mmCIF file of C-alpha atoms in Angstrom:
data_model
loop_
_atom_site.group_PDB
_atom_site.id
_atom_site.type_symbol
_atom_site.label_atom_id
_atom_site.label_comp_id
_atom_site.label_asym_id
_atom_site.label_seq_id
_atom_site.Cartn_x
_atom_site.Cartn_y
_atom_site.Cartn_z
ATOM 1 C CA MET A 19 96.012 85.480 72.874
ATOM 2 C CA GLU A 20 92.859 87.611 72.912
ATOM 3 C CA GLU A 21 91.981 86.547 69.408
ATOM 4 C CA GLU A 22 92.547 82.640 70.172
ATOM 5 C CA ALA A 23 90.584 83.305 73.380
ATOM 6 C CA ASP A 24 87.602 84.515 70.829
ATOM 7 C CA ILE A 25 87.980 81.626 68.387
ATOM 8 C CA VAL A 26 87.733 79.277 71.325
ATOM 9 C CA GLY A 27 85.101 81.204 73.022
ATOM 10 C CA LYS A 28 82.846 81.061 70.098
ATOM 11 C CA ALA A 29 83.212 77.316 68.987
ATOM 12 C CA PHE A 30 82.331 76.714 72.880
ATOM 13 C CA VAL A 31 79.507 78.660 72.738
ATOM 14 C CA GLU A 32 78.094 77.047 69.563
ATOM 15 C CA HIS A 33 78.917 73.524 70.734
ATOM 16 C CA TYR A 34 77.361 74.308 74.120
ATOM 17 C CA TYR A 35 73.856 75.296 72.895
ATOM 18 C CA GLN A 36 74.092 72.637 70.347
ATOM 19 C CA LEU A 37 74.137 69.883 72.800
ATOM 20 C CA PHE A 38 71.760 71.618 74.834
ATOM 21 C CA ASP A 39 69.640 71.873 72.260
ATOM 22 C CA ASN A 40 69.599 68.385 70.570
ATOM 23 C CA GLU A 41 71.169 66.236 73.455
ATOM 24 C CA ARG A 42 70.924 67.997 76.726
ATOM 25 C CA PRO A 43 72.307 64.645 78.849
ATOM 26 C CA SER A 44 75.578 65.419 77.075
ATOM 27 C CA LEU A 45 76.196 68.704 78.690
ATOM 28 C CA SER A 46 77.374 66.290 81.890
ATOM 29 C CA THR A 47 80.431 66.113 79.683
ATOM 30 C CA LEU A 48 81.408 69.582 80.633
ATOM 31 C CA TYR A 49 81.059 70.031 83.783
ATOM 32 C CA GLN A 50 83.173 68.549 86.640
ATOM 33 C CA PRO A 51 82.344 67.884 90.152
ATOM 34 C CA ASP A 52 83.216 71.255 91.520
ATOM 35 C CA SER A 53 81.587 73.283 88.705
ATOM 36 C CA MET A 54 78.806 76.037 89.904
ATOM 37 C CA LEU A 55 75.715 76.784 88.142
ATOM 38 C CA THR A 56 73.512 79.752 89.161
ATOM 39 C CA PHE A 57 70.347 79.245 86.855
ATOM 40 C CA GLU A 58 67.804 81.943 87.585
ATOM 41 C CA GLY A 59 69.341 82.865 91.232
ATOM 42 C CA GLN A 60 69.334 79.008 92.295
ATOM 43 C CA GLN A 61 72.824 77.509 93.180
ATOM 44 C CA ILE A 62 73.895 74.183 92.162
ATOM 45 C CA LEU A 63 76.851 72.366 92.682
ATOM 46 C CA GLY A 64 78.613 69.722 90.834
ATOM 47 C CA VAL A 65 78.422 68.103 87.439
ATOM 48 C CA HIS A 66 75.692 65.215 88.891
ATOM 49 C CA ASP A 67 73.348 68.048 90.237
ATOM 50 C CA ILE A 68 73.710 70.557 87.508
ATOM 51 C CA SER A 69 72.847 68.114 84.784
ATOM 52 C CA SER A 70 69.709 67.100 86.427
ATOM 53 C CA ARG A 71 68.772 70.437 87.024
ATOM 54 C CA LEU A 72 68.816 70.935 82.900
ATOM 55 C CA GLN A 73 67.532 67.698 81.972
ATOM 56 C CA GLN A 74 64.453 68.799 84.663
ATOM 57 C CA LEU A 75 63.771 72.077 82.855
ATOM 58 C CA PRO A 76 60.176 72.579 82.527
ATOM 59 C CA PHE A 77 60.489 72.184 78.326
ATOM 60 C CA GLU A 78 61.312 68.979 76.156
ATOM 61 C CA ARG A 79 62.684 70.936 73.218
ATOM 62 C CA CYS A 80 64.042 74.520 73.097
ATOM 63 C CA ARG A 81 66.279 76.535 70.430
ATOM 64 C CA HIS A 82 69.107 79.026 71.565
ATOM 65 C CA VAL A 83 70.034 81.617 69.255
ATOM 66 C CA VAL A 84 72.898 83.641 70.376
ATOM 67 C CA SER A 85 72.946 87.287 69.504
ATOM 68 C CA THR A 86 76.301 88.463 71.152
ATOM 69 C CA VAL A 87 79.804 86.450 72.317
ATOM 70 C CA ASP A 88 82.551 88.776 74.112
ATOM 71 C CA THR A 89 85.583 86.852 75.150
ATOM 72 C CA GLN A 90 88.122 87.749 77.474
ATOM 73 C CA PRO A 91 91.459 85.456 79.027
ATOM 74 C CA SER A 92 90.809 85.075 82.925
ATOM 75 C CA ALA A 93 93.107 84.874 85.412
ATOM 76 C CA VAL A 94 94.577 81.470 85.178
ATOM 77 C CA PRO A 95 96.425 80.980 81.801
ATOM 78 C CA GLY A 96 94.304 79.186 79.611
ATOM 79 C CA SER A 97 90.955 79.872 81.215
ATOM 80 C CA ILE A 98 88.658 81.999 79.340
ATOM 81 C CA LEU A 99 85.607 84.276 80.223
ATOM 82 C CA ILE A 100 82.850 84.152 77.658
ATOM 83 C CA PHE A 101 79.434 86.575 78.000
ATOM 84 C CA VAL A 102 76.598 85.550 75.862
ATOM 85 C CA SER A 103 73.117 87.270 75.290
ATOM 86 C CA GLY A 104 70.837 85.752 72.774
ATOM 87 C CA SER A 105 66.969 83.954 72.545
ATOM 88 C CA LEU A 106 65.457 81.011 73.444
ATOM 89 C CA GLU A 107 62.734 79.727 71.372
ATOM 90 C CA LEU A 108 60.294 77.315 73.222
ATOM 91 C CA PRO A 109 58.112 75.446 70.414
ATOM 92 C CA GLU A 110 54.624 75.983 72.664
ATOM 93 C CA GLU A 111 55.771 79.711 73.040
ATOM 94 C CA GLU A 112 54.755 82.829 71.195
ATOM 95 C CA HIS A 113 57.571 84.964 72.432
ATOM 96 C CA HIS A 114 61.201 83.981 72.400
ATOM 97 C CA LEU A 115 62.735 84.539 75.695
ATOM 98 C CA ARG A 116 65.733 86.532 76.071
ATOM 99 C CA PHE A 117 68.515 85.735 77.993
ATOM 100 C CA SER A 118 72.162 86.534 79.217
ATOM 101 C CA GLN A 119 74.809 83.780 80.254
ATOM 102 C CA MET A 120 78.072 83.520 81.654
ATOM 103 C CA PHE A 121 80.990 80.751 81.399
ATOM 104 C CA HIS A 122 84.245 80.654 82.916
ATOM 105 C CA LEU A 123 86.051 77.934 81.201
ATOM 106 C CA VAL A 124 89.053 76.174 82.403
ATOM 107 C CA PRO A 125 91.736 73.574 81.587
ATOM 108 C CA THR A 126 91.433 70.240 82.782
ATOM 109 C CA ALA A 127 93.989 67.710 83.444
ATOM 110 C CA GLN A 128 93.448 65.984 80.128
ATOM 111 C CA GLY A 129 93.904 69.439 78.042
ATOM 112 C CA ASN A 130 89.848 70.354 77.372
ATOM 113 C CA LEU A 131 88.140 73.404 78.758
ATOM 114 C CA CYS A 132 85.561 72.850 81.406
ATOM 115 C CA ILE A 133 82.896 74.917 82.892
ATOM 116 C CA GLN A 134 84.101 76.166 86.450
ATOM 117 C CA ASN A 135 81.500 78.532 86.432
ATOM 118 C CA ASP A 136 78.044 79.202 84.868
ATOM 119 C CA ILE A 137 75.568 82.018 85.608
ATOM 120 C CA PHE A 138 72.269 82.196 83.586
ATOM 121 C CA ARG A 139 69.624 84.802 83.354
ATOM 122 C CA LEU A 140 66.573 85.555 81.746
ATOM 123 C CA ASN A 141 66.222 89.114 80.422
ATOM 124 C CA TYR A 142 62.540 90.472 81.243
ATOM 125 C CA GLY A 143 61.360 93.170 78.529
ATOM 126 C CA MET B 7 81.913 88.817 105.190
ATOM 127 C CA ASP B 8 79.858 86.733 102.934
ATOM 128 C CA PRO B 9 80.635 86.564 99.250
ATOM 129 C CA ASP B 10 77.202 87.435 98.412
ATOM 130 C CA ALA B 11 77.385 90.574 100.868
ATOM 131 C CA VAL B 12 80.738 91.317 99.323
ATOM 132 C CA ALA B 13 79.391 91.166 95.531
ATOM 133 C CA LYS B 14 76.616 92.985 96.396
ATOM 134 C CA ALA B 15 78.798 95.887 98.258
ATOM 135 C CA PHE B 16 81.354 96.095 95.336
ATOM 136 C CA VAL B 17 78.308 96.440 92.675
ATOM 137 C CA ASP B 18 76.732 99.440 95.186
ATOM 138 C CA HIS B 19 80.372 100.905 95.106
ATOM 139 C CA TYR B 20 80.607 100.456 91.653
ATOM 140 C CA TYR B 21 77.570 102.371 89.866
ATOM 141 C CA SER B 22 77.356 104.819 92.210
ATOM 142 C CA THR B 23 80.777 105.814 91.390
ATOM 143 C CA PHE B 24 80.228 105.431 87.823
ATOM 144 C CA ASP B 25 76.975 107.696 88.239
ATOM 145 C CA ALA B 26 78.342 110.459 90.607
ATOM 146 C CA ASN B 27 82.203 110.746 89.380
ATOM 147 C CA ARG B 28 83.046 108.494 86.591
ATOM 148 C CA ALA B 29 86.910 109.159 87.055
ATOM 149 C CA GLY B 30 86.788 107.436 90.856
ATOM 150 C CA LEU B 31 86.233 104.165 89.129
ATOM 151 C CA ALA B 32 90.181 104.713 88.221
ATOM 152 C CA ASN B 33 91.186 103.038 91.382
ATOM 153 C CA LEU B 34 89.220 99.929 90.583
ATOM 154 C CA TYR B 35 90.884 99.000 87.400
ATOM 155 C CA GLN B 36 94.725 97.798 86.997
ATOM 156 C CA ASP B 37 97.041 97.818 84.164
ATOM 157 C CA ASN B 38 96.073 94.537 83.202
ATOM 158 C CA SER B 39 92.438 94.860 83.740
ATOM 159 C CA MET B 40 89.989 94.241 80.597
ATOM 160 C CA LEU B 41 87.063 96.164 79.801
ATOM 161 C CA THR B 42 84.772 94.664 76.754
ATOM 162 C CA PHE B 43 82.018 97.661 76.019
ATOM 163 C CA GLU B 44 79.219 96.659 73.462
ATOM 164 C CA GLY B 45 81.802 94.617 71.769
ATOM 165 C CA GLN B 46 84.927 97.161 71.873
ATOM 166 C CA LYS B 47 87.869 96.127 73.847
ATOM 167 C CA ILE B 48 89.755 98.276 75.963
ATOM 168 C CA GLN B 49 92.827 97.502 78.131
ATOM 169 C CA GLY B 50 94.395 98.752 81.548
ATOM 170 C CA SER B 51 92.738 101.490 83.851
ATOM 171 C CA PRO B 52 93.635 104.594 81.903
ATOM 172 C CA ASN B 53 92.352 103.593 78.778
ATOM 173 C CA ILE B 54 89.334 101.863 80.292
ATOM 174 C CA VAL B 55 88.596 105.169 82.403
ATOM 175 C CA ALA B 56 89.135 107.590 79.192
ATOM 176 C CA LYS B 57 86.673 105.273 77.366
ATOM 177 C CA LEU B 58 83.893 105.458 80.447
ATOM 178 C CA THR B 59 84.301 109.257 81.001
ATOM 179 C CA SER B 60 83.975 109.748 77.299
ATOM 180 C CA LEU B 61 80.692 108.325 76.827
ATOM 181 C CA PRO B 62 77.901 109.921 75.370
ATOM 182 C CA PHE B 63 76.051 111.571 78.276
ATOM 183 C CA GLN B 64 76.904 113.590 81.220
ATOM 184 C CA GLN B 65 74.626 112.018 83.879
ATOM 185 C CA CYS B 66 72.892 108.611 84.031
ATOM 186 C CA GLN B 67 71.247 106.341 87.103
ATOM 187 C CA HIS B 68 72.016 102.653 87.236
ATOM 188 C CA SER B 69 69.632 100.561 89.069
ATOM 189 C CA VAL B 70 70.376 97.030 89.920
ATOM 190 C CA SER B 71 67.592 94.103 89.082
ATOM 191 C CA THR B 72 70.136 91.047 89.761
ATOM 192 C CA VAL B 73 73.425 90.402 91.121
ATOM 193 C CA ASP B 74 74.703 86.721 91.087
ATOM 194 C CA CYS B 75 78.108 85.904 92.134
ATOM 195 C CA GLN B 76 80.372 83.014 92.052
ATOM 196 C CA PRO B 77 84.054 82.396 93.858
ATOM 197 C CA SER B 78 85.841 81.756 90.452
ATOM 198 C CA GLY B 79 88.974 79.371 91.873
ATOM 199 C CA PRO B 80 92.412 79.236 93.800
ATOM 200 C CA THR B 81 93.265 82.751 92.932
ATOM 201 C CA GLY B 82 90.785 84.015 95.123
ATOM 202 C CA GLY B 83 88.902 85.698 92.649
ATOM 203 C CA MET B 84 84.700 86.481 92.353
ATOM 204 C CA LEU B 85 82.517 86.394 89.528
ATOM 205 C CA VAL B 86 79.782 89.013 89.617
ATOM 206 C CA PHE B 87 76.795 89.080 87.250
ATOM 207 C CA VAL B 88 74.303 91.914 87.085
ATOM 208 C CA SER B 89 71.247 92.975 85.162
ATOM 209 C CA GLY B 90 69.757 96.582 85.787
ATOM 210 C CA ASN B 91 68.655 99.415 83.854
ATOM 211 C CA LEU B 92 70.432 102.476 82.975
ATOM 212 C CA GLN B 93 68.516 105.642 83.276
ATOM 213 C CA LEU B 94 69.941 108.220 80.908
ATOM 214 C CA ALA B 95 69.139 112.189 81.602
ATOM 215 C CA GLY B 96 66.731 113.383 79.226
ATOM 216 C CA GLU B 97 65.564 109.913 77.943
ATOM 217 C CA GLN B 98 62.070 108.855 78.499
ATOM 218 C CA HIS B 99 62.825 104.888 78.296
ATOM 219 C CA ALA B 100 65.742 103.186 80.390
ATOM 220 C CA LEU B 101 68.297 101.044 79.048
ATOM 221 C CA LYS B 102 68.528 97.641 80.158
ATOM 222 C CA PHE B 103 71.845 96.027 80.565
ATOM 223 C CA SER B 104 73.757 93.023 81.508
ATOM 224 C CA GLN B 105 77.543 93.352 83.001
ATOM 225 C CA MET B 106 79.907 90.712 84.235
ATOM 226 C CA PHE B 107 82.894 91.505 86.707
ATOM 227 C CA HIS B 108 85.758 89.250 87.428
ATOM 228 C CA LEU B 109 86.902 90.717 90.914
ATOM 229 C CA MET B 110 90.581 89.825 92.116
ATOM 230 C CA PRO B 111 91.629 90.233 95.656
ATOM 231 C CA THR B 112 94.478 93.184 96.014
ATOM 232 C CA PRO B 113 97.036 92.882 98.852
ATOM 233 C CA GLN B 114 95.197 95.493 100.980
ATOM 234 C CA GLY B 115 92.286 93.362 101.488
ATOM 235 C CA SER B 116 89.891 94.998 98.655
ATOM 236 C CA PHE B 117 89.084 93.942 94.926
ATOM 237 C CA TYR B 118 90.014 95.348 91.668
ATOM 238 C CA VAL B 119 88.121 94.274 88.381
ATOM 239 C CA LEU B 120 90.378 92.293 86.370
ATOM 240 C CA ASN B 121 88.007 91.513 83.263
ATOM 241 C CA ASP B 122 84.801 93.299 82.828
ATOM 242 C CA ILE B 123 82.161 92.890 80.154
ATOM 243 C CA PHE B 124 78.864 95.399 79.497
ATOM 244 C CA ARG B 125 76.026 94.858 76.918
ATOM 245 C CA LEU B 126 72.946 96.612 76.355
ATOM 246 C CA ASN B 127 69.944 93.798 76.265
ATOM 247 C CA TYR B 128 67.932 95.166 73.433
ATOM 248 C CA ALA B 129 64.271 93.953 73.446
#
């Protein structure tokens, strides 16, 4: 079960940042009405507001480079916790930003995984 | 008690126990608890405490910079995301870390750590 969570976790992380970096509006497919995002301390609830917030971030383009991915099974069967650290490159900026992010994925009625909880923090040097 | 206050109280208690008496962390974990410490996976309170008490430093001090929390779903669990500094005795520079706890309620009305993931943040 743990190995499966690792595989699913890594695949999800790749997919998430690929969408974020290339088609940010499509991130809305990964959140639901009761999803929660805390972005640099700001709490946002629900797929609509989360999607708006992410699209309004003050940069057009970015690239996430993942350094570490840790995964564990969560309380509800089929749910997974993922803890990511990495760099966020912005084209106009000389220095990369470092970040940590946590996802709690839960199974949907359709048999997919969606983001129930998402917490993002920049790591200042 | 509001969730943010619960999360902060837990974090304070966790790190002050860690810094004063690491063996005292045993009652914050149960048999089904999981810790991933710098990529190493450990399961169950006795193994987790063995790992934490065998870390290669005698004394340390955690100072917390940020605490974010969210309810994790119908089980009554709480996700807590921490960033901060870890000062080891004898080291000139503090290490930066991030840590994630998934707390689950106990019948006695407190919380235990079901999931715990710790990572140092390198520059």
